[in-house]
Amino acid sequence: MPMPTVHDIDALAADLDTLDLTGRLRRVAERFPGRVVFSTSLGQEDQVITDAIWRADLPIRVFTLDTGRLFEETYALIDATRARHGRPIEVFFPDTPEVEALTGARGHHSFRESVEFRKECCHIRKVRPLQRALQGAEVWITGLRREQSANRQTMRVIEWDEGYELLKCNPLIDWDTDAMLRYLTAHDVPQNPLHARGFVSIGCAPCTRAIAAGEDPRDGRWWWETSKKECGLHR
């Protein structure tokens, strides 16, 4: 996709800022027909967006990345979410030869040895499948919120993603946790039972733990390392 002008992005962002969640999703679907996709990790934010897309019957393709190391609760939630609306969630897997080469060379837990090795694992299991899933898309919808981490404070409702060369729409960027939980409760949206056990940000099972009261939500991801706690999907 050719990069839009700064003026075009600013104008679209200003427009989306005036709309509610469903309005934001509908507007991008209308502006980019057949070229809008949503990547869900089945977290609470993503469950809100999936519900809003399907409740409004919007022409937005929904997909998820199966790294091969997800929690059983996450797999069950994928099926429950599909059944709730009778809609498909496409599943993208990592390339088998790449995973075989990684585990053959470094073993099954190389991600604990260094940040570099952990990012290598994330790249193979998450980034590379995402690249395939985004092919042909012009707008990538995500569940990012400013409240999630310090790295996301400057993100806008829509922006240009240089890494993937498309527009990235963050329709919940200005939502707080209370607003998200109110939506989930009001619409009885299926949720991962791990949330009730202290898991806030849920990724791969070996790389996710519950957090204690007062801990940052990102403390439950890759807790053994000191880094910006990103996997490379959002650059």
Short mmCIF file of C-alpha atoms in Angstrom, two decimals:
data_model
loop_
_atom_site.label_atom_id
_atom_site.label_comp_id
_atom_site.label_asym_id
_atom_site.label_seq_id
_atom_site.Cartn_x
_atom_site.Cartn_y
_atom_site.Cartn_z
CA MET A 1 0.00 0.00 0.00
CA PRO A 2 1.43 3.46 -0.89
CA MET A 3 2.01 5.55 2.22
CA PRO A 4 -0.80 8.11 2.71
CA THR A 5 0.20 11.71 3.27
CA VAL A 6 0.58 12.99 6.82
CA HIS A 7 -2.43 15.23 6.13
CA ASP A 8 -4.57 12.26 5.11
CA ILE A 9 -3.63 10.28 8.23
CA ASP A 10 -4.21 13.30 10.48
CA ALA A 11 -7.63 13.90 8.92
CA LEU A 12 -8.66 10.28 9.31
CA ALA A 13 -7.41 10.20 12.92
CA ALA A 14 -9.37 13.38 13.72
CA ASP A 15 -12.49 11.81 12.21
CA LEU A 16 -12.08 8.53 14.11
CA ASP A 17 -11.47 10.39 17.38
CA THR A 18 -15.06 11.65 17.25
CA LEU A 19 -16.59 8.17 16.89
CA ASP A 20 -17.34 5.31 19.27
CA LEU A 21 -15.84 1.84 18.86
CA THR A 22 -18.39 0.54 16.35
CA GLY A 23 -18.27 3.81 14.45
CA ARG A 24 -14.50 3.62 14.16
CA LEU A 25 -14.61 0.06 12.89
CA ARG A 26 -17.41 0.83 10.43
CA ARG A 27 -15.61 3.93 9.10
CA VAL A 28 -12.38 2.10 8.25
CA ALA A 29 -14.35 -0.79 6.75
CA GLU A 30 -16.16 1.70 4.50
CA ARG A 31 -13.03 3.61 3.57
CA PHE A 32 -11.02 0.46 2.73
CA PRO A 33 -13.56 -2.13 1.54
CA GLY A 34 -12.26 -5.69 1.61
CA ARG A 35 -8.86 -4.60 2.87
CA VAL A 36 -9.37 -4.42 6.65
CA VAL A 37 -8.20 -7.23 8.95
CA PHE A 38 -8.17 -7.72 12.71
CA SER A 39 -5.57 -9.78 14.56
CA THR A 40 -6.89 -11.15 17.85
CA SER A 41 -4.86 -12.73 20.63
CA LEU A 42 -8.13 -13.46 22.48
CA GLY A 43 -7.24 -11.04 25.27
CA GLN A 44 -9.92 -8.84 26.83
CA GLU A 45 -9.31 -5.93 24.44
CA ASP A 46 -9.46 -8.22 21.44
CA GLN A 47 -12.62 -9.92 22.67
CA VAL A 48 -14.27 -6.50 22.83
CA ILE A 49 -13.26 -5.72 19.24
CA THR A 50 -14.26 -9.14 17.89
CA ASP A 51 -17.67 -8.81 19.54
CA ALA A 52 -18.14 -5.30 18.10
CA ILE A 53 -17.15 -6.40 14.58
CA TRP A 54 -19.49 -9.38 14.52
CA ARG A 55 -22.33 -7.68 16.41
CA ALA A 56 -22.41 -4.96 13.71
CA ASP A 57 -21.84 -7.51 10.92
CA LEU A 58 -18.86 -5.57 9.56
CA PRO A 59 -16.83 -6.91 6.62
CA ILE A 60 -13.60 -7.26 8.60
CA ARG A 61 -11.59 -10.49 8.51
CA VAL A 62 -10.64 -11.82 11.96
CA PHE A 63 -7.55 -13.97 12.45
CA THR A 64 -5.28 -15.18 15.22
CA LEU A 65 -1.72 -16.47 15.50
CA ASP A 66 -1.19 -19.93 16.96
CA THR A 67 2.43 -20.07 18.08
CA GLY A 68 2.11 -23.72 19.05
CA ARG A 69 2.66 -22.81 22.71
CA LEU A 70 -0.62 -21.23 23.77
CA PHE A 71 -2.54 -22.04 26.94
CA GLU A 72 -5.25 -24.68 26.68
CA GLU A 73 -7.66 -22.03 27.98
CA THR A 74 -6.83 -19.88 24.96
CA TYR A 75 -7.59 -22.69 22.52
CA ALA A 76 -10.91 -23.29 24.27
CA LEU A 77 -11.72 -19.58 24.04
CA ILE A 78 -11.09 -19.56 20.28
CA ASP A 79 -13.72 -22.26 19.86
CA ALA A 80 -16.14 -20.60 22.29
CA THR A 81 -15.83 -17.26 20.49
CA ARG A 82 -16.44 -18.85 17.10
CA ALA A 83 -19.48 -20.70 18.46
CA ARG A 84 -20.91 -17.58 20.12
CA HIS A 85 -21.37 -15.77 16.80
CA GLY A 86 -21.10 -18.61 14.30
CA ARG A 87 -18.25 -16.79 12.58
CA PRO A 88 -14.78 -17.97 11.55
CA ILE A 89 -11.49 -17.00 13.14
CA GLU A 90 -8.66 -17.78 10.74
CA VAL A 91 -5.62 -19.37 12.36
CA PHE A 92 -2.06 -18.79 11.15
CA PHE A 93 0.73 -21.09 12.29
CA PRO A 94 4.51 -20.62 12.19
CA ASP A 95 6.47 -22.24 9.38
CA THR A 96 7.26 -25.83 10.44
CA PRO A 97 10.84 -25.95 9.02
CA GLU A 98 11.68 -22.68 10.80
CA VAL A 99 10.45 -24.00 14.15
CA GLU A 100 12.28 -27.29 13.61
CA ALA A 101 15.50 -25.44 12.80
CA LEU A 102 15.16 -23.21 15.87
CA THR A 103 14.48 -26.01 18.33
CA GLY A 104 17.07 -28.24 16.71
CA ALA A 105 19.77 -25.59 17.06
CA ARG A 106 18.86 -24.04 20.42
CA GLY A 107 16.42 -26.38 22.17
CA HIS A 108 12.87 -25.71 23.31
CA HIS A 109 13.61 -22.98 25.86
CA SER A 110 16.27 -20.80 24.23
CA PHE A 111 14.03 -17.77 24.81
CA ARG A 112 15.09 -17.82 28.47
CA GLU A 113 18.80 -17.49 27.62
CA SER A 114 18.78 -13.91 26.28
CA VAL A 115 16.52 -11.16 24.98
CA GLU A 116 18.02 -11.76 21.54
CA PHE A 117 17.07 -15.44 21.56
CA ARG A 118 13.60 -14.65 22.93
CA LYS A 119 12.99 -12.17 20.11
CA GLU A 120 14.20 -14.77 17.63
CA CYS A 121 11.54 -17.17 18.91
CA CYS A 122 8.87 -14.44 18.77
CA HIS A 123 9.91 -13.56 15.24
CA ILE A 124 9.52 -17.11 14.00
CA ARG A 125 6.35 -17.96 15.91
CA LYS A 126 4.55 -14.61 15.70
CA VAL A 127 6.03 -11.99 13.38
CA ARG A 128 6.54 -14.21 10.35
CA PRO A 129 2.97 -15.64 10.50
CA LEU A 130 1.64 -12.09 10.94
CA GLN A 131 3.44 -11.00 7.79
CA ARG A 132 1.60 -13.71 5.88
CA ALA A 133 -1.73 -12.87 7.49
CA LEU A 134 -1.44 -9.18 6.56
CA GLN A 135 -0.75 -9.77 2.88
CA GLY A 136 -3.22 -7.81 0.78
CA ALA A 137 -4.49 -5.74 3.72
CA GLU A 138 -4.49 -1.95 3.85
CA VAL A 139 -5.66 -1.57 7.45
CA TRP A 140 -4.59 -3.72 10.39
CA ILE A 141 -6.82 -3.40 13.45
CA THR A 142 -5.25 -4.06 16.85
CA GLY A 143 -6.32 -4.05 20.50
CA LEU A 144 -3.60 -1.68 21.67
CA ARG A 145 -4.44 0.79 24.46
CA ARG A 146 -2.27 3.60 25.81
CA GLU A 147 -2.90 2.35 29.34
CA GLN A 148 -1.20 -0.99 28.59
CA SER A 149 2.42 0.21 28.70
CA ALA A 150 4.71 3.23 28.59
CA ASN A 151 5.75 2.24 25.05
CA ARG A 152 2.21 2.91 23.79
CA GLN A 153 1.55 6.36 25.26
CA THR A 154 2.08 8.23 21.99
CA MET A 155 0.07 5.89 19.76
CA ARG A 156 -2.97 7.29 17.95
CA VAL A 157 -6.25 5.79 16.84
CA ILE A 158 -4.75 5.31 13.38
CA GLU A 159 -1.16 5.62 12.18
CA TRP A 160 1.18 4.45 9.48
CA ASP A 161 3.10 1.25 10.26
CA GLU A 162 6.39 1.46 8.39
CA GLY A 163 7.36 -2.12 9.15
CA TYR A 164 4.31 -3.64 7.47
CA GLU A 165 3.60 -0.70 5.13
CA LEU A 166 -0.07 -0.31 5.98
CA LEU A 167 -2.33 1.66 8.28
CA LYS A 168 -2.65 0.38 11.83
CA CYS A 169 -5.96 1.19 13.52
CA ASN A 170 -6.16 1.09 17.31
CA PRO A 171 -9.87 1.65 18.04
CA LEU A 172 -9.48 1.13 21.80
CA ILE A 173 -6.38 3.30 22.14
CA ASP A 174 -8.12 5.80 24.45
CA TRP A 175 -10.15 3.27 26.46
CA ASP A 176 -9.32 2.62 30.09
CA THR A 177 -9.64 -0.73 31.82
CA ASP A 178 -12.99 0.13 33.41
CA ALA A 179 -14.54 0.94 30.01
CA MET A 180 -13.25 -2.34 28.62
CA LEU A 181 -14.62 -4.38 31.53
CA ARG A 182 -17.99 -2.62 31.32
CA TYR A 183 -18.31 -3.63 27.67
CA LEU A 184 -17.37 -7.23 28.39
CA THR A 185 -19.94 -7.45 31.18
CA ALA A 186 -22.71 -5.62 29.34
CA HIS A 187 -22.47 -7.92 26.32
CA ASP A 188 -21.56 -11.10 28.22
CA VAL A 189 -18.48 -11.57 26.04
CA PRO A 190 -16.58 -14.87 26.50
CA GLN A 191 -13.29 -14.36 28.35
CA ASN A 192 -10.23 -16.40 29.16
CA PRO A 193 -10.66 -17.84 32.68
CA LEU A 194 -6.96 -17.11 33.29
CA HIS A 195 -7.86 -13.43 33.72
CA ALA A 196 -9.64 -14.30 36.97
CA ARG A 197 -6.42 -15.94 38.18
CA GLY A 198 -4.26 -12.83 37.77
CA PHE A 199 -3.19 -13.23 34.14
CA VAL A 200 -3.64 -9.83 32.51
CA SER A 201 -1.63 -9.98 29.30
CA ILE A 202 -1.82 -13.57 28.01
CA GLY A 203 0.60 -14.88 25.40
CA CYS A 204 2.52 -18.14 25.10
CA ALA A 205 2.26 -20.39 28.15
CA PRO A 206 6.01 -20.56 28.92
CA CYS A 207 6.30 -16.76 28.69
CA THR A 208 3.27 -15.63 30.70
CA ARG A 209 2.58 -15.58 34.43
CA ALA A 210 0.00 -14.08 36.74
CA ILE A 211 0.82 -10.73 38.33
CA ALA A 212 0.37 -9.57 41.91
CA ALA A 213 -1.54 -6.49 43.03
CA GLY A 214 0.42 -3.36 42.17
CA GLU A 215 2.50 -4.96 39.42
CA ASP A 216 2.47 -3.52 35.91
CA PRO A 217 0.38 -5.59 33.46
CA ARG A 218 3.49 -6.19 31.34
CA ASP A 219 5.31 -7.70 34.34
CA GLY A 220 3.54 -10.95 33.53
CA ARG A 221 5.22 -11.20 30.13
CA TRP A 222 8.87 -12.38 29.87
CA TRP A 223 9.26 -11.62 33.57
CA TRP A 224 12.83 -12.96 33.70
CA GLU A 225 14.25 -10.24 31.43
CA THR A 226 14.78 -6.49 31.56
CA SER A 227 13.54 -5.10 28.27
CA LYS A 228 10.74 -3.06 26.72
CA LYS A 229 8.59 -6.23 26.89
CA GLU A 230 7.57 -6.28 23.22
CA CYS A 231 7.56 -9.28 20.89
CA GLY A 232 8.13 -7.41 17.63
CA LEU A 233 4.56 -7.43 16.32
CA HIS A 234 4.21 -3.71 17.11
CA ARG A 235 7.42 -1.99 16.13
#
